[in-house]
Amino acid sequence: MALTAQYVAQELEAAGKFGDPKADQLVSDLIDNKEIDGVNALFRTIGTLKPGQDLSTLPPRLAEFLKEAAAPPPDWSEADVKAAESFFAHHHGEVSMLQGTVGLIGTYLSPTGAFTLRSTGRLGGVEGPGRRLSQSSRLFVDMGNKNAMRDGTLAANVTKVRLVHASVRQLHKKSGEWDYAKWGEPVSQKYTTGAACVFSTQILQAMDRLGIHVAKDDARGFICAWHYVNHYLGTPEKWLLPKDADEVERLWNQERDKEWSKTDDGVFMTKQATDFYKKFYPPGAHDAFIAMVRHALTDKYADMAGLPKSVLGTAAQPLAAGNKLVSGVGGGLLGGAAKDTVGVNPYKEIIGVASKAFNEVQKYALTHDQDDQPQMHQELHDNR
């Protein structure tokens, strides 16, 4: 049985003390027994995984784990797949961009999540977060690819992330610096399911605020997709997101303010992300992008993340009401002119520009020093 709003608080408390025993033991054994030469070598091995590959070429422990990890979620159905595919058929480009921007910033509002990401820096670290951001974003694009939930590609990609999470837990365990009494388990199931809420129902709320209509059946499909991802991240059935968009929204609205707050780590990570994305936008577009993200998150949470305010951001509320439009990427919205209009989505143009820029982030992920850039520092800290 998946999570419900009625029991989510007590279940998340238990989930905060729980990692992923099977993946954790696998990663520990592979490294400690020298079957894999350290965390970076493990990451390089994980990076080659794909559906249908010859598992005999892998360390036996890893091959056995992958066979077991390939099982679908309990009660997964063809109807669930079709619902997810319908959502992405209508919203793939815009939702990938929103997950990779609004969603990622949302995860930085979890103090534990922000601390974990920052302390395991040097996936760019203070030198730049490019690889971490672009690789994270690839998962969001992959979710909507044709047949991704039918041919095993999404399951394989999410299983890679599951093993990355286990590797992060090993780094913290071996460091002796993680405060288990304060933080619970590193990258716990609480954090994993919380992140799934951020990337699913929080994004649906953002789309609504930005004037993007999502049909009820499509909303359910998006939640189904994250139920699927949640499963392949190694989350036990009792802590999976339910395949019910209304219930997920209820439980997230109920728990969000217990989980999100402003921290130095969260502000630091947010600034790194927005500075990185800036290079992919045309001149003048970055302020409009920040205004869109602020409105998608609401001022309350945007302020927690440390997102700057601007004239464009101040105008967000009347714009969202459809009373005015600051239009034209070249001379209007991004140049300062305004005109009266009714019934026009003022964010449509920004979303289009941002989605194109997001495609450039994906090219960066595929081409920028993929083999040479450190994937994970062998120790904690980021030179701060």
Coordinates of C-alpha atoms in Angstrom, one line a residue:
M1 CA 0.0 0.0 0.0
A2 CA 1.4 3.4 -1.0
L3 CA 1.5 6.6 1.1
T4 CA -1.7 8.4 2.1
A5 CA -2.2 11.9 3.6
Q6 CA -3.7 10.3 6.7
Y7 CA -0.5 8.4 7.6
V8 CA 2.2 10.3 5.7
A9 CA 3.7 12.2 8.8
Q10 CA 4.4 9.0 10.8
E11 CA 5.6 7.1 7.7
L12 CA 8.0 9.8 6.6
E13 CA 9.5 9.9 10.1
A14 CA 10.3 6.2 9.7
A15 CA 11.4 6.6 6.1
G16 CA 13.9 9.2 7.3
K17 CA 15.9 6.5 9.1
F18 CA 15.9 4.1 6.2
G19 CA 18.3 3.9 3.3
D20 CA 18.3 1.1 0.7
P21 CA 19.9 -1.9 2.3
K22 CA 20.3 -4.0 -0.8
A23 CA 21.9 -1.2 -2.9
D24 CA 24.0 -0.1 0.2
Q25 CA 25.4 -3.5 0.8
L26 CA 26.1 -4.0 -2.9
V27 CA 28.1 -0.7 -3.2
S28 CA 29.9 -1.4 0.1
D29 CA 30.9 -4.9 -1.1
L30 CA 32.0 -3.8 -4.6
I31 CA 34.3 -1.1 -3.2
D32 CA 35.5 -2.9 0.0
N33 CA 36.3 -6.1 -1.9
K34 CA 38.1 -4.1 -4.7
E35 CA 35.7 -5.4 -7.3
I36 CA 35.3 -1.8 -8.3
D37 CA 38.2 0.7 -7.8
G38 CA 36.5 3.4 -5.7
V39 CA 33.4 5.5 -6.1
N40 CA 34.4 7.1 -9.5
A41 CA 35.0 3.7 -11.0
L42 CA 31.7 2.5 -9.8
F43 CA 30.0 5.6 -11.3
R44 CA 31.7 4.9 -14.7
T45 CA 30.4 1.3 -14.5
I46 CA 26.9 2.5 -13.6
G47 CA 27.1 4.9 -16.5
T48 CA 27.4 2.1 -19.0
L49 CA 24.3 0.2 -17.8
K50 CA 21.5 -0.3 -20.3
P51 CA 18.5 -2.6 -20.7
G52 CA 19.2 -6.0 -22.3
Q53 CA 23.0 -5.9 -21.8
D54 CA 25.1 -8.9 -21.2
L55 CA 25.3 -9.0 -17.4
S56 CA 28.0 -11.6 -17.5
T57 CA 30.5 -8.8 -18.1
L58 CA 29.7 -7.2 -14.8
P59 CA 30.8 -8.2 -11.3
P60 CA 28.5 -11.0 -10.2
R61 CA 27.1 -9.0 -7.2
L62 CA 26.1 -6.2 -9.5
A63 CA 24.6 -8.5 -12.1
E64 CA 22.4 -10.2 -9.5
F65 CA 21.3 -6.9 -8.1
L66 CA 20.3 -5.6 -11.6
K67 CA 18.2 -8.8 -12.3
E68 CA 16.2 -8.3 -9.1
A69 CA 16.0 -4.5 -9.6
A70 CA 14.4 -4.8 -13.0
A71 CA 11.0 -6.0 -11.6
P72 CA 8.2 -3.5 -12.2
P73 CA 6.2 -1.8 -9.5
P74 CA 3.4 -3.8 -7.8
D75 CA 0.1 -3.3 -9.6
W76 CA 1.7 -1.6 -12.5
S77 CA -0.6 -1.7 -15.5
E78 CA -0.9 -0.9 -19.2
A79 CA -3.4 1.8 -18.2
D80 CA -0.7 3.5 -16.0
V81 CA 1.7 3.4 -18.9
K82 CA -0.8 4.9 -21.3
A83 CA -1.8 7.6 -18.9
A84 CA 1.9 8.6 -18.4
E85 CA 2.5 8.6 -22.2
S86 CA -0.5 10.8 -22.7
F87 CA 0.9 13.4 -20.3
F88 CA 4.3 13.5 -21.9
A89 CA 2.7 13.6 -25.4
H90 CA 1.1 16.9 -24.4
H91 CA 3.8 18.4 -22.0
H92 CA 7.2 16.7 -22.5
G93 CA 9.3 19.8 -23.4
E94 CA 7.8 22.2 -20.9
V95 CA 7.6 19.8 -18.0
S96 CA 11.2 18.6 -18.5
M97 CA 12.4 22.2 -18.3
L98 CA 10.3 22.9 -15.2
Q99 CA 11.5 19.8 -13.4
G100 CA 15.1 20.7 -14.2
T101 CA 14.7 24.2 -12.9
V102 CA 11.8 24.8 -10.6
G103 CA 11.9 21.2 -9.4
L104 CA 15.6 21.1 -8.7
I105 CA 15.4 24.3 -6.8
G106 CA 12.6 22.8 -4.8
T107 CA 14.9 20.0 -3.6
Y108 CA 17.4 22.6 -2.3
L109 CA 14.7 23.8 0.1
S110 CA 15.0 20.6 2.0
P111 CA 17.8 21.3 4.5
T112 CA 19.0 17.7 4.5
G113 CA 18.9 17.5 0.7
A114 CA 20.8 20.7 0.2
F115 CA 23.4 19.8 2.7
T116 CA 23.9 16.3 1.1
L117 CA 24.2 17.8 -2.4
R118 CA 26.6 20.5 -1.3
S119 CA 28.8 18.3 0.9
T120 CA 29.2 15.7 -1.9
G121 CA 30.1 18.5 -4.2
R122 CA 32.9 18.4 -6.8
L123 CA 30.5 17.0 -9.4
G124 CA 31.6 20.5 -10.4
G125 CA 31.5 21.7 -6.8
V126 CA 32.5 25.3 -6.3
E127 CA 34.2 25.1 -9.7
G128 CA 30.8 24.8 -11.3
P129 CA 27.7 22.5 -11.1
G130 CA 27.4 21.8 -14.8
R131 CA 27.7 18.1 -14.8
R132 CA 25.5 17.4 -11.8
L133 CA 22.7 19.7 -13.1
S134 CA 22.8 18.5 -16.6
Q135 CA 23.0 14.8 -15.7
S136 CA 20.1 15.2 -13.2
S137 CA 18.1 17.0 -15.9
R138 CA 18.6 14.1 -18.4
L139 CA 16.4 11.9 -16.2
F140 CA 13.5 14.3 -16.7
V141 CA 13.9 14.3 -20.4
D142 CA 14.3 10.5 -20.5
M143 CA 11.0 10.1 -18.6
G144 CA 9.0 11.3 -21.6
N145 CA 11.0 9.5 -24.4
K146 CA 9.0 7.2 -26.6
N147 CA 8.5 3.7 -25.1
A148 CA 10.7 4.7 -22.1
M149 CA 8.4 2.8 -19.7
R150 CA 8.1 -0.1 -22.1
D151 CA 11.6 -1.0 -23.3
G152 CA 13.4 -0.8 -20.0
T153 CA 15.4 2.4 -20.7
L154 CA 13.8 4.5 -18.0
A155 CA 14.0 1.7 -15.4
A156 CA 17.7 1.3 -16.2
N157 CA 18.4 5.0 -16.0
V158 CA 16.6 5.3 -12.6
T159 CA 18.5 2.3 -11.3
K160 CA 21.7 4.1 -12.0
V161 CA 20.5 7.0 -9.9
R162 CA 19.6 4.4 -7.2
L163 CA 23.2 3.2 -7.1
V164 CA 24.5 6.8 -7.1
H165 CA 22.4 7.4 -4.0
A166 CA 23.9 4.3 -2.3
S167 CA 27.3 5.6 -3.2
V168 CA 26.6 8.9 -1.6
R169 CA 25.5 7.1 1.6
Q170 CA 28.8 5.2 1.6
L171 CA 30.8 8.4 1.3
H172 CA 29.0 9.8 4.3
K173 CA 29.3 6.6 6.3
K174 CA 33.0 6.3 5.6
S175 CA 33.6 10.0 6.4
G176 CA 32.5 9.7 10.0
E177 CA 31.1 13.2 9.8
W178 CA 27.4 12.6 9.1
D179 CA 25.2 13.4 12.1
Y180 CA 22.8 10.5 12.0
A181 CA 20.9 11.7 15.1
K182 CA 20.3 15.1 13.5
W183 CA 19.9 14.1 9.8
G184 CA 18.7 10.5 9.8
E185 CA 20.0 8.4 7.0
P186 CA 21.8 10.1 4.1
V187 CA 19.6 10.2 1.0
S188 CA 16.9 8.4 3.1
Q189 CA 13.7 7.1 1.7
K190 CA 12.0 10.2 3.2
Y191 CA 14.2 12.4 1.0
T192 CA 13.7 10.2 -2.1
T193 CA 9.9 10.2 -1.8
G194 CA 9.9 13.9 -0.9
A195 CA 11.9 14.7 -4.0
A196 CA 9.4 12.6 -6.0
C197 CA 6.7 14.9 -4.6
V198 CA 8.6 18.0 -5.6
F199 CA 9.1 16.7 -9.2
S200 CA 5.5 15.6 -9.6
T201 CA 2.8 17.4 -7.7
Q202 CA 4.9 20.5 -7.0
I203 CA 5.5 20.8 -10.8
L204 CA 1.8 20.3 -11.5
Q205 CA 1.1 23.2 -9.2
A206 CA 3.8 25.3 -10.9
M207 CA 2.2 24.5 -14.3
D208 CA -1.2 25.7 -13.0
R209 CA 0.3 28.9 -11.7
L210 CA 2.0 29.5 -15.1
G211 CA -1.3 29.1 -16.9
I212 CA -0.5 25.7 -18.4
H213 CA -3.6 23.5 -18.4
V214 CA -3.1 19.9 -17.6
A215 CA -6.1 17.6 -18.1
K216 CA -7.1 15.5 -15.0
D217 CA -6.2 12.2 -16.7
D218 CA -2.9 13.6 -17.8
A219 CA -2.1 14.8 -14.2
R220 CA -2.8 11.2 -13.1
G221 CA -0.4 10.0 -15.8
F222 CA 2.4 12.2 -14.5
I223 CA 1.9 11.0 -11.0
C224 CA 2.0 7.4 -12.3
A225 CA 5.3 8.1 -14.0
W226 CA 6.7 9.3 -10.7
H227 CA 5.3 6.2 -8.9
Y228 CA 7.3 4.2 -11.4
V229 CA 10.4 6.2 -10.9
N230 CA 10.0 6.1 -7.1
H231 CA 9.9 2.3 -7.3
Y232 CA 13.1 2.0 -9.3
L233 CA 14.8 4.3 -6.9
G234 CA 14.5 1.4 -4.4
T235 CA 11.6 2.8 -2.3
P236 CA 9.6 0.1 -0.5
E237 CA 6.0 -0.2 -1.6
K238 CA 4.6 1.4 1.6
W239 CA 6.5 4.6 0.9
L240 CA 5.7 4.9 -2.8
L241 CA 3.7 7.8 -4.1
P242 CA 0.1 6.7 -4.7
K243 CA -1.1 6.7 -8.3
D244 CA -3.6 9.4 -7.4
A245 CA -2.9 13.1 -8.3
D246 CA -5.3 14.5 -5.7
E247 CA -4.0 12.4 -2.9
V248 CA -0.3 13.2 -3.7
E249 CA -1.2 16.9 -3.7
R250 CA -3.0 16.6 -0.4
L251 CA -0.2 14.8 1.4
W252 CA 2.4 17.2 -0.1
N253 CA 0.5 20.3 0.8
Q254 CA 0.2 18.9 4.3
E255 CA 3.9 18.1 4.8
R256 CA 5.7 20.7 2.6
D257 CA 6.1 23.4 5.2
K258 CA 7.5 20.9 7.7
E259 CA 10.2 19.9 5.1
W260 CA 11.2 23.2 3.4
S261 CA 13.1 26.1 5.0
K262 CA 15.8 28.6 4.0
T263 CA 19.4 27.5 4.6
D264 CA 22.8 28.7 3.5
D265 CA 23.3 25.4 1.6
G266 CA 20.0 25.8 -0.2
V267 CA 20.7 29.4 -1.2
F268 CA 24.2 28.4 -2.3
M269 CA 22.9 25.5 -4.5
T270 CA 20.2 27.7 -6.0
K271 CA 22.6 30.4 -7.0
Q272 CA 24.9 27.9 -8.6
A273 CA 22.0 26.5 -10.6
T274 CA 20.7 29.8 -11.8
D275 CA 24.2 31.1 -12.6
F276 CA 24.9 27.9 -14.6
Y277 CA 21.6 28.2 -16.6
K278 CA 22.2 31.8 -17.4
K279 CA 24.8 31.0 -20.1
F280 CA 22.2 29.1 -22.1
Y281 CA 19.7 31.9 -22.4
P282 CA 19.7 34.7 -25.0
P283 CA 20.7 38.2 -23.9
G284 CA 18.2 39.7 -21.5
A285 CA 16.2 36.5 -21.1
H286 CA 17.6 35.5 -17.7
D287 CA 15.6 38.1 -15.7
A288 CA 12.4 36.8 -17.3
F289 CA 13.4 33.2 -16.5
I290 CA 14.0 34.1 -12.9
A291 CA 10.6 35.9 -12.8
M292 CA 8.9 32.7 -14.2
V293 CA 10.6 30.5 -11.6
R294 CA 9.6 32.8 -8.8
H295 CA 6.0 32.8 -9.8
A296 CA 6.0 29.0 -10.3
L297 CA 7.4 28.5 -6.8
T298 CA 5.4 31.4 -5.2
D299 CA 7.2 34.3 -3.5
K300 CA 7.2 32.4 -0.2
Y301 CA 9.4 29.6 -1.5
A302 CA 11.3 31.7 -4.0
D303 CA 12.5 33.8 -1.1
M304 CA 13.6 30.7 0.8
A305 CA 15.7 29.7 -2.2
G306 CA 17.2 33.1 -2.4
L307 CA 16.0 33.9 -5.9
P308 CA 16.4 37.6 -6.7
K309 CA 13.4 39.8 -7.1
S310 CA 13.0 42.1 -10.2
V311 CA 10.6 44.4 -11.8
L312 CA 9.4 41.5 -13.9
G313 CA 8.9 39.4 -10.8
T314 CA 7.0 42.2 -9.1
A315 CA 4.6 42.3 -12.1
A316 CA 4.0 38.5 -11.9
Q317 CA 0.6 38.7 -10.1
P318 CA -1.2 41.1 -12.4
L319 CA 0.3 39.3 -15.4
A320 CA -0.9 35.9 -14.2
A321 CA -4.4 37.3 -13.9
G322 CA -4.4 37.9 -17.6
N323 CA -5.0 41.6 -17.4
K324 CA -1.7 42.7 -18.9
L325 CA 1.0 41.2 -21.1
V326 CA 4.6 42.2 -21.3
S327 CA 5.1 40.7 -24.7
G328 CA 7.8 39.9 -27.2
V329 CA 11.0 38.3 -26.2
G330 CA 13.0 40.8 -28.2
G331 CA 11.3 44.1 -27.4
G332 CA 8.6 43.5 -24.9
L333 CA 8.8 41.1 -21.9
L334 CA 12.6 41.1 -22.1
G335 CA 12.9 44.7 -23.2
G336 CA 10.4 46.5 -20.9
A337 CA 7.4 47.4 -23.0
A338 CA 3.9 46.6 -21.8
K339 CA 0.5 46.7 -23.4
D340 CA -3.0 45.9 -22.2
T341 CA -4.5 42.6 -23.3
V342 CA -6.9 40.0 -22.0
G343 CA -6.8 36.2 -21.9
V344 CA -3.2 35.8 -23.0
N345 CA -0.7 33.7 -21.0
P346 CA 2.2 36.1 -20.2
Y347 CA 4.5 33.2 -19.4
K348 CA 4.1 31.3 -22.7
E349 CA 7.0 33.0 -24.4
I350 CA 9.3 32.7 -21.5
I351 CA 8.5 29.0 -21.2
G352 CA 9.3 28.5 -24.9
V353 CA 12.6 30.2 -24.6
A354 CA 13.4 28.3 -21.4
S355 CA 12.6 25.0 -23.0
K356 CA 14.9 25.7 -25.9
A357 CA 17.7 26.7 -23.5
F358 CA 17.1 23.5 -21.6
N359 CA 17.8 21.5 -24.7
E360 CA 21.2 23.1 -24.7
V361 CA 21.8 22.0 -21.2
Q362 CA 21.2 18.4 -22.4
K363 CA 23.8 18.8 -25.1
Y364 CA 26.2 20.0 -22.4
A365 CA 25.5 16.8 -20.5
L366 CA 26.4 14.7 -23.5
T367 CA 29.5 16.5 -24.7
H368 CA 31.2 18.4 -21.8
D369 CA 34.2 16.4 -20.6
Q370 CA 32.0 13.4 -19.9
D371 CA 34.8 10.9 -19.3
D372 CA 37.4 13.2 -17.7
Q373 CA 35.4 15.4 -15.4
P374 CA 35.2 14.0 -11.8
Q375 CA 31.8 12.4 -11.2
M376 CA 32.1 12.3 -7.4
H377 CA 34.9 13.4 -5.2
Q378 CA 36.2 10.6 -3.0
E379 CA 35.8 12.7 0.1
L380 CA 33.3 15.2 1.4
H381 CA 33.3 19.0 1.2
D382 CA 33.5 21.3 -1.7
N383 CA 36.3 23.8 -0.8
R384 CA 33.8 26.3 0.7

